[in-house]
Amino acid sequence: SIAIIDANDSNGSKKESIADLVSAMAGSGLTATNGQLSTQGSTVALKADGETLAEGYNYFAQLSGSNVGVDLPAAPTVGDVIHVKLGNVLNDKILRITPYADHTIDGESTIDLESPYAAVSLVYVVSGSWRIV
């Protein structure tokens, strides 16, 4: 805990935990757990068909047997960034990224990655709108 003397409250002292202070500091892209800050944007996750992409780095193994479809998060926060990276693509397969409900990606309802080792980064800029960066 830390002690604070409140000059506006008759010099009354108050105690606050470091964990509470860190939780109050955590904003978009930061998580506070037991007084420790961590970034969500640096997470790395292997994804598969039907999954929801997460803030940070999402990658896919080789696409060869069927097309793959994934979704963007339902409740993103402005400033969230999602990176997507494909592995090799065989047999003309695609990865289709679909935003939640009435959200769009640069005005579109879906985007497709078709080329081997293709990549895209998306940022949530305003309510309902993802942008390719």
Tab-separated table of C-alpha atoms in Angstrom, residues 4-119:
chain	number	residue	atom	x	y	z
A	4	ILE	CA	-1.438	9.681	0.731
A	5	ILE	CA	-1.925	12.861	2.731
A	6	ASP	CA	-4.873	14.766	1.325
A	7	ALA	CA	-4.158	18.502	1.582
A	8	ASN	CA	-7.808	19.275	0.806
A	9	ASP	CA	-9.196	17.075	3.574
A	10	SER	CA	-7.637	18.537	6.762
A	11	ASN	CA	-4.414	16.690	5.979
A	12	GLY	CA	-6.216	13.379	6.407
A	13	SER	CA	-4.217	10.367	5.357
A	14	LYS	CA	-5.478	7.583	3.123
A	15	LYS	CA	-4.029	4.260	2.044
A	16	GLU	CA	-4.291	2.820	-1.437
A	17	SER	CA	-3.003	-0.475	-2.785
A	18	ILE	CA	-0.533	-0.589	-5.649
A	19	ALA	CA	-2.834	-3.089	-7.405
A	20	ASP	CA	-5.701	-0.557	-7.354
A	21	LEU	CA	-3.400	2.181	-8.685
A	22	VAL	CA	-2.168	-0.040	-11.532
A	23	SER	CA	-5.746	-1.081	-12.395
A	24	ALA	CA	-6.719	2.578	-12.647
A	25	MET	CA	-3.753	3.224	-15.002
A	26	ALA	CA	-4.546	0.346	-17.382
A	27	GLY	CA	-6.108	1.645	-20.576
A	28	SER	CA	-6.641	0.283	-24.073
A	29	GLY	CA	-4.242	-2.551	-24.810
A	30	LEU	CA	-3.122	-2.942	-21.185
A	31	THR	CA	-4.226	-5.458	-18.595
A	32	ALA	CA	-3.604	-5.125	-14.862
A	33	THR	CA	-3.318	-8.322	-12.833
A	34	ASN	CA	-2.212	-8.306	-9.200
A	35	GLY	CA	-0.484	-4.941	-9.612
A	36	GLN	CA	1.361	-5.879	-12.798
A	37	LEU	CA	0.752	-4.282	-16.219
A	38	SER	CA	0.967	-6.366	-19.386
A	39	THR	CA	0.274	-5.546	-23.017
A	40	GLN	CA	-2.380	-7.366	-24.992
A	41	GLY	CA	-0.905	-6.216	-28.289
A	42	SER	CA	2.106	-8.499	-27.996
A	43	THR	CA	0.209	-11.763	-27.563
A	44	VAL	CA	0.738	-14.444	-30.218
A	45	ALA	CA	-1.921	-17.049	-30.990
A	46	LEU	CA	-2.302	-19.858	-33.511
A	47	LYS	CA	-5.854	-19.627	-34.896
A	48	ALA	CA	-8.120	-21.994	-36.806
A	49	ASP	CA	-11.407	-21.994	-38.709
A	50	GLY	CA	-14.348	-20.532	-36.795
A	51	GLU	CA	-12.299	-18.791	-34.111
A	52	THR	CA	-12.359	-15.150	-33.060
A	53	LEU	CA	-9.240	-13.092	-33.652
A	54	ALA	CA	-7.656	-11.416	-30.627
A	55	GLU	CA	-5.729	-8.216	-30.103
A	56	GLY	CA	-2.107	-8.895	-30.962
A	57	TYR	CA	-0.660	-11.391	-33.434
A	58	ASN	CA	-2.862	-14.121	-34.921
A	59	TYR	CA	-1.285	-16.637	-37.275
A	60	PHE	CA	-2.493	-19.584	-39.323
A	61	ALA	CA	-0.849	-22.805	-40.397
A	62	GLN	CA	-0.963	-23.952	-44.012
A	63	LEU	CA	-4.364	-23.630	-45.707
A	64	SER	CA	-4.881	-26.576	-48.017
A	65	GLY	CA	-7.954	-28.632	-47.132
A	66	SER	CA	-10.693	-26.016	-46.957
A	67	ASN	CA	-11.363	-22.308	-46.779
A	68	VAL	CA	-11.069	-20.740	-43.336
A	69	GLY	CA	-13.349	-18.132	-41.786
A	70	VAL	CA	-12.632	-16.135	-38.642
A	71	ASP	CA	-14.364	-13.266	-36.854
A	72	LEU	CA	-13.234	-9.988	-35.383
A	73	PRO	CA	-14.114	-9.402	-31.695
A	74	ALA	CA	-17.688	-8.433	-30.790
A	75	ALA	CA	-16.725	-5.721	-28.282
A	76	PRO	CA	-13.458	-4.091	-29.341
A	77	THR	CA	-12.082	-0.905	-27.819
A	78	VAL	CA	-11.029	2.034	-29.980
A	79	GLY	CA	-7.297	1.616	-30.534
A	80	ASP	CA	-7.303	-2.203	-30.542
A	81	VAL	CA	-4.922	-3.582	-33.179
A	82	ILE	CA	-5.165	-7.063	-34.670
A	83	HIS	CA	-2.436	-8.538	-36.878
A	84	VAL	CA	-3.189	-11.562	-39.081
A	85	LYS	CA	-0.540	-13.696	-40.817
A	86	LEU	CA	-1.156	-16.684	-43.087
A	87	GLY	CA	1.066	-19.647	-43.647
A	88	ASN	CA	1.296	-21.281	-47.051
A	89	VAL	CA	-1.915	-21.378	-49.125
A	90	LEU	CA	-2.576	-24.320	-51.442
A	91	ASN	CA	-5.430	-25.322	-53.738
A	92	ASP	CA	-6.792	-21.736	-54.096
A	93	LYS	CA	-7.995	-21.626	-50.470
A	94	ILE	CA	-8.768	-18.345	-48.683
A	95	LEU	CA	-8.939	-16.899	-45.199
A	96	ARG	CA	-12.079	-14.756	-44.791
A	97	ILE	CA	-12.176	-12.197	-41.951
A	98	THR	CA	-15.649	-11.073	-40.881
A	99	PRO	CA	-16.383	-8.212	-38.480
A	100	TYR	CA	-19.060	-8.493	-35.805
A	101	ALA	CA	-22.708	-7.649	-36.685
A	102	ASP	CA	-22.877	-4.196	-38.316
A	103	HIS	CA	-19.163	-3.430	-37.936
A	104	THR	CA	-17.176	-2.957	-41.148
A	105	ILE	CA	-13.589	-3.161	-42.383
A	106	ASP	CA	-12.944	-0.045	-44.475
A	107	GLY	CA	-16.658	-0.107	-45.326
A	108	GLU	CA	-16.682	-3.783	-46.347
A	109	SER	CA	-18.508	-6.676	-44.686
A	110	THR	CA	-15.576	-9.109	-45.144
A	111	ILE	CA	-12.001	-9.216	-46.402
A	112	ASP	CA	-10.185	-12.223	-47.860
A	113	LEU	CA	-6.525	-13.186	-47.689
A	114	GLU	CA	-5.620	-15.393	-50.644
A	115	SER	CA	-1.859	-15.326	-51.176
A	116	PRO	CA	0.671	-17.557	-49.457
A	117	TYR	CA	2.070	-15.820	-46.377
A	118	ALA	CA	-0.283	-12.827	-46.763
A	119	ALA	CA	-0.696	-10.502	-43.789
